[in-house]
Structures are given as structure tokens and as C-alpha cells.
Amino acid sequence: QVQLVESGGGLVQAGASLRLSCTAAGLGVGGNTMAWFRQAPGKEREFVADITIGAVNTYYAGAVKGRFTISRDNAKNTVYLQMNSLNPDDTADYYCAATGKFGHYTRQHEYAYWGQGTQITVSS
């Protein structure tokens, strides 16, 4: 079965950096678009970033553009989210997602597989 496991979350101060990892089993991260979403308490789950295959294009939500970087290591079957200059608005549960497609997708229903999430808390 397909399993996505996130790691790297924690409590950090504003301005800090953090790197999230998503390791996959039963699915090759190089064979489809992978993404990161996040959900703050009481809010809707929102798109953060995705990375496509082929030309390997990356896309980011406006709130994180220039601060976050999504990447993949096909040999390790792992997707990463490097987060720099964190601020309290980044506090949320972060989820790794995968789809069998290869384009750019920003909505939850376009992703078939999800990890359990990892919590990020950024203090001011």
C-alpha cells in the first residue's frame, strides 16, 4: 500500500529554518507530482508547494514564495520542504501529498495519497 511519512517538524523561533522530509513507500516520488499542504488550527487546508516531473517545475503559494523550497531525491524516494525565515503565520500541520498525475495541482481533491502530517510551531 502507499504510505507517505513526514518528519522534521517541531517548535522554532521566528526567523529560524526547518527542513521537512516525506518518505514514500509503495509509490515512486519521481513518477508523479508531489506536494506540500498545511492546515492551521480552525482553518482550511491550503496548498504550499508542488513539484512536477519531466522538466521538474516547482510552484509555490504566494505566502511562502522566496522562503520555501520543494525538492525531491528520487534515489531516496523522498520529497523535501526547506523552510527559511519562518514566521508565526507558518504555524500549522504540514502534510505531504502525492498524485498519480504529473502536472501542477493546488487543490486537495487532486491528490490521492496523504501523509499523517507533522506539526510546525513558530513562536514570535
Backbone as JSON, one array per atom type, in Angstrom:
{
  "sequence": "QVQLVESGGGLVQAGASLRLSCTAAGLGVGGNTMAWFRQAPGKEREFVADITIGAVNTYYAGAVKGRFTISRDNAKNTVYLQMNSLNPDDTADYYCAATGKFGHYTRQHEYAYWGQGTQITVSS",
  "N": [[0.83, -1.17, 0.0], [0.33, 2.35, -0.45], [2.25, 4.63, 1.33], [2.95, 7.63, 2.97], [5.24, 9.38, 4.83], [5.83, 11.96, 6.97], [8.42, 13.99, 8.38], [10.45, 15.97, 10.61], [9.26, 18.18, 11.75], [8.54, 20.62, 14.36], [9.13, 22.84, 17.18], [10.03, 26.13, 16.75], [11.76, 29.32, 16.74], [10.78, 32.54, 15.46], [12.18, 33.43, 12.33], [13.86, 31.3, 12.1], [15.06, 28.29, 10.44], [13.83, 25.31, 8.89], [13.67, 21.92, 7.89], [11.6, 19.8, 6.2], [10.84, 16.37, 5.64], [9.58, 13.89, 3.44], [9.03, 10.66, 3.18], [8.4, 8.03, 0.97], [6.54, 5.03, 0.43], [5.66, 2.29, -1.58], [5.13, 3.84, -3.74], [6.62, 5.79, -6.27], [8.36, 8.75, -5.91], [9.38, 10.14, -8.0], [7.74, 9.61, -10.11], [5.37, 11.01, -10.27], [3.51, 14.04, -9.61], [4.33, 15.73, -6.62], [3.44, 17.17, -3.48], [3.18, 19.73, -0.92], [1.01, 20.55, 1.66], [-0.67, 22.63, 4.09], [-2.26, 23.09, 7.28], [-3.65, 25.27, 9.42], [-4.79, 25.71, 12.82], [-8.31, 25.66, 12.99], [-8.59, 26.53, 10.38], [-8.85, 26.17, 6.77], [-7.34, 23.51, 4.91], [-4.48, 24.29, 3.05], [-2.76, 24.87, -0.03], [0.74, 24.63, -0.37], [3.19, 24.07, -1.81], [4.26, 22.49, -4.85], [5.84, 19.95, -6.86], [6.6, 19.08, -10.08], [7.04, 16.47, -12.58], [9.27, 15.41, -15.24], [10.22, 18.17, -16.75], [10.65, 19.16, -14.27], [9.3, 21.29, -12.7], [8.62, 23.75, -10.22], [6.24, 25.04, -7.9], [4.73, 27.59, -5.9], [2.81, 28.74, -3.12], [1.77, 32.12, -2.68], [2.33, 33.14, -0.13], [4.55, 31.82, 0.77], [6.47, 31.9, -1.15], [9.77, 32.39, -2.2], [10.76, 31.91, 0.3], [10.38, 29.23, 0.96], [11.4, 26.03, -0.3], [10.77, 23.4, -2.43], [11.79, 20.1, -3.11], [13.03, 17.03, -4.59], [14.38, 13.77, -4.1], [14.95, 11.27, -6.01], [16.34, 8.85, -5.84], [16.39, 8.37, -3.11], [13.76, 8.29, -2.71], [12.29, 10.43, -1.63], [10.75, 13.47, -0.68], [11.32, 16.9, -0.1], [10.89, 19.81, 1.98], [12.24, 22.74, 2.3], [12.31, 25.23, 4.62], [12.68, 28.55, 5.19], [13.31, 31.57, 7.07], [11.11, 31.53, 8.88], [7.91, 32.42, 10.16], [5.37, 33.32, 12.61], [2.93, 32.95, 11.24], [3.33, 30.73, 9.75], [2.81, 28.6, 11.32], [1.39, 25.48, 11.62], [-0.11, 22.29, 10.77], [1.7, 20.25, 8.68], [1.4, 18.61, 5.59], [2.32, 15.97, 3.46], [1.68, 15.14, 0.09], [0.6, 13.1, -2.65], [0.03, 12.51, -6.12], [-1.21, 10.61, -8.87], [-0.83, 11.93, -11.2], [0.98, 14.28, -13.35], [1.14, 17.01, -13.66], [0.61, 20.45, -12.63], [-0.97, 21.02, -9.62], [-3.25, 22.31, -7.25], [-5.3, 21.82, -5.48], [-6.92, 19.97, -2.87], [-8.45, 17.67, -3.55], [-7.27, 16.78, -5.83], [-5.17, 15.24, -5.18], [-4.22, 11.99, -4.4], [-3.02, 10.55, -2.36], [-1.97, 10.8, 1.03], [0.09, 11.92, 3.74], [0.4, 11.56, 7.35], [0.93, 13.93, 8.58], [2.91, 16.58, 10.04], [3.74, 18.6, 12.77], [4.3, 22.08, 12.86], [5.41, 24.7, 14.79], [5.8, 28.07, 15.22], [7.24, 30.43, 17.14], [6.95, 33.85, 18.25]],
  "CA": [[0.0, 0.0, 0.0], [1.06, 3.6, -0.49], [2.39, 5.32, 2.59], [3.78, 8.83, 2.99], [5.57, 9.67, 6.22], [6.52, 13.23, 7.13], [9.26, 14.16, 9.56], [11.2, 17.22, 10.66], [8.52, 19.25, 12.39], [8.95, 20.97, 15.7], [8.93, 24.19, 17.69], [11.16, 27.01, 16.45], [11.52, 30.74, 16.87], [10.67, 33.3, 14.22], [13.44, 33.64, 11.66], [14.59, 30.05, 12.01], [14.86, 27.43, 9.28], [13.45, 23.95, 9.18], [13.56, 21.1, 6.69], [10.69, 18.67, 6.31], [11.06, 15.26, 4.73], [8.45, 13.0, 3.18], [9.49, 9.41, 2.6], [7.3, 7.3, 0.37], [6.6, 3.59, 0.22], [4.61, 1.86, -2.47], [4.96, 4.86, -4.77], [7.86, 6.48, -6.6], [8.14, 10.2, -5.91], [9.77, 10.65, -9.3], [6.78, 9.23, -11.12], [4.17, 11.82, -10.23], [3.61, 15.31, -8.88], [4.29, 15.67, -5.17], [3.09, 18.49, -2.95], [3.04, 20.0, 0.5], [-0.11, 21.37, 2.11], [-0.63, 22.91, 5.51], [-3.54, 23.43, 7.87], [-3.57, 25.92, 10.71], [-5.98, 25.44, 13.63], [-9.51, 26.37, 12.62], [-8.55, 26.99, 9.01], [-8.87, 25.17, 5.71], [-6.05, 23.04, 4.44], [-4.1, 25.1, 1.92], [-1.62, 24.49, -0.84], [2.01, 25.28, -0.06], [4.11, 23.93, -2.93], [4.31, 21.19, -5.51], [6.94, 19.75, -7.79], [6.17, 18.21, -11.16], [8.08, 15.63, -13.16], [9.69, 15.83, -16.56], [11.07, 19.34, -16.66], [10.8, 19.43, -12.84], [8.87, 22.63, -12.34], [8.15, 23.92, -8.86], [5.26, 26.1, -7.74], [4.6, 27.96, -4.5], [1.81, 29.7, -2.7], [2.36, 33.44, -2.54], [2.76, 33.4, 1.24], [5.82, 31.14, 1.06], [7.38, 32.08, -2.27], [11.0, 33.05, -1.84], [11.2, 31.42, 1.6], [10.31, 27.77, 0.97], [11.86, 25.35, -1.49], [10.42, 21.99, -2.52], [12.7, 19.33, -3.93], [12.88, 15.59, -4.46], [15.52, 12.9, -4.33], [14.32, 10.05, -6.49], [17.08, 7.7, -5.34], [15.97, 8.16, -1.73], [12.3, 8.29, -2.73], [11.96, 11.4, -0.6], [10.45, 14.85, -1.04], [11.71, 17.8, 0.97], [10.43, 21.19, 2.0], [13.14, 23.6, 3.05], [11.58, 26.41, 5.06], [13.55, 29.57, 5.75], [12.67, 32.79, 7.56], [9.8, 31.16, 9.38], [7.2, 33.38, 10.99], [4.23, 32.67, 13.29], [1.87, 32.6, 10.3], [3.64, 29.42, 9.19], [2.4, 27.59, 12.28], [0.35, 24.63, 11.05], [0.25, 20.91, 10.49], [2.14, 20.16, 7.29], [1.1, 17.32, 5.01], [2.85, 15.57, 2.18], [0.65, 14.55, -0.74], [1.03, 12.57, -3.94], [-0.99, 12.22, -7.11], [-0.73, 9.83, -9.99], [-0.68, 12.82, -12.33], [2.3, 14.87, -13.49], [1.05, 18.44, -13.87], [0.58, 21.35, -11.48], [-2.27, 20.92, -8.97], [-3.26, 23.05, -5.99], [-6.47, 21.5, -4.68], [-6.81, 18.73, -2.11], [-9.06, 16.52, -4.2], [-6.43, 16.35, -6.93], [-4.12, 14.38, -4.63], [-4.8, 10.73, -4.0], [-2.36, 9.97, -1.19], [-1.6, 11.79, 2.04], [0.75, 11.51, 4.96], [-0.32, 11.85, 8.58], [1.2, 15.3, 8.96], [3.9, 16.9, 11.05], [3.37, 19.9, 13.3], [5.27, 23.17, 12.92], [5.0, 25.83, 15.61], [6.78, 29.15, 15.15], [6.98, 31.43, 18.17], [7.4, 35.19, 17.92]],
  "C": [[0.88, 1.24, 0.0], [1.07, 4.23, 0.89], [3.34, 6.49, 2.43], [4.0, 9.21, 4.44], [6.38, 10.96, 6.28], [7.36, 13.23, 8.4], [9.95, 15.52, 9.49], [10.49, 18.38, 11.31], [9.03, 19.52, 13.79], [8.6, 22.4, 16.05], [10.18, 25.01, 17.45], [10.76, 28.46, 16.67], [11.44, 31.4, 15.51], [12.05, 33.58, 13.65], [14.25, 32.38, 11.46], [14.28, 29.33, 10.7], [14.54, 26.02, 9.73], [13.33, 23.19, 7.87], [12.67, 19.9, 6.97], [11.05, 17.61, 5.28], [9.79, 14.45, 4.6], [9.0, 11.77, 2.48], [8.3, 8.59, 2.15], [7.59, 5.81, 0.28], [5.42, 3.19, -0.65], [4.32, 2.82, -3.61], [6.31, 5.52, -5.01], [7.63, 7.97, -6.71], [8.54, 10.82, -7.24], [8.78, 10.37, -10.41], [5.51, 10.05, -11.15], [4.43, 13.12, -9.48], [3.47, 15.08, -7.38], [4.06, 17.08, -4.64], [3.15, 18.52, -1.44], [1.83, 20.91, 0.69], [0.08, 21.67, 3.58], [-2.01, 23.32, 6.0], [-3.32, 24.01, 9.26], [-4.84, 25.62, 11.5], [-7.17, 26.3, 13.22], [-9.57, 26.87, 11.2], [-8.59, 25.84, 8.02], [-7.45, 24.73, 5.37], [-5.7, 23.78, 3.14], [-2.83, 24.59, 1.25], [-0.39, 25.29, -0.44], [2.94, 25.26, -1.27], [3.92, 22.57, -3.58], [5.47, 21.16, -6.48], [6.49, 18.72, -8.82], [7.34, 17.37, -11.66], [8.41, 16.12, -14.56], [10.69, 16.96, -16.47], [11.35, 19.75, -15.21], [10.53, 20.9, -12.53], [8.39, 22.64, -10.9], [7.22, 25.12, -8.79], [5.04, 26.34, -6.25], [3.42, 28.88, -4.28], [2.5, 31.04, -2.45], [2.93, 33.71, -1.16], [4.13, 32.8, 1.55], [6.85, 31.33, -0.04], [8.6, 32.9, -1.85], [11.57, 32.6, -0.51], [11.28, 29.9, 1.65], [10.81, 27.21, -0.35], [11.47, 23.87, -1.42], [11.4, 21.3, -3.46], [12.44, 17.85, -3.73], [14.21, 14.91, -4.72], [14.95, 11.55, -4.72], [15.02, 8.8, -5.96], [16.68, 7.35, -3.91], [14.46, 8.08, -1.6], [11.74, 9.23, -1.66], [11.72, 12.77, -1.21], [10.76, 15.73, 0.16], [11.0, 19.14, 0.85], [11.37, 21.96, 2.91], [12.42, 24.9, 3.36], [12.55, 27.36, 5.75], [12.73, 30.77, 6.2], [11.26, 32.53, 8.05], [9.21, 32.27, 10.25], [5.99, 32.69, 11.61], [3.09, 32.27, 12.37], [2.12, 31.25, 9.63], [3.25, 28.29, 10.12], [1.22, 26.79, 11.73], [0.82, 23.18, 11.08], [0.56, 20.83, 9.0], [1.98, 18.74, 6.78], [1.77, 17.14, 3.66], [1.75, 14.88, 1.39], [1.22, 14.1, -2.08], [-0.18, 12.33, -4.84], [-0.38, 11.38, -8.21], [-0.53, 10.66, -11.24], [0.69, 13.49, -12.33], [2.3, 16.37, -13.74], [1.1, 19.22, -12.57], [-0.83, 21.37, -10.91], [-2.2, 21.57, -7.6], [-4.41, 22.7, -5.06], [-6.36, 20.11, -4.06], [-7.32, 17.52, -2.88], [-8.25, 16.01, -5.38], [-5.29, 15.43, -6.48], [-4.73, 13.14, -4.01], [-4.25, 10.18, -2.69], [-1.84, 11.06, -0.27], [-0.85, 11.16, 3.2], [-0.08, 11.91, 6.16], [-0.09, 13.26, 9.09], [2.28, 15.43, 10.02], [3.67, 18.35, 11.48], [4.55, 20.86, 13.33], [4.68, 24.29, 13.77], [6.12, 26.85, 15.61], [6.39, 30.21, 16.17], [7.56, 32.77, 17.75], [8.51, 35.65, 18.84]]
}
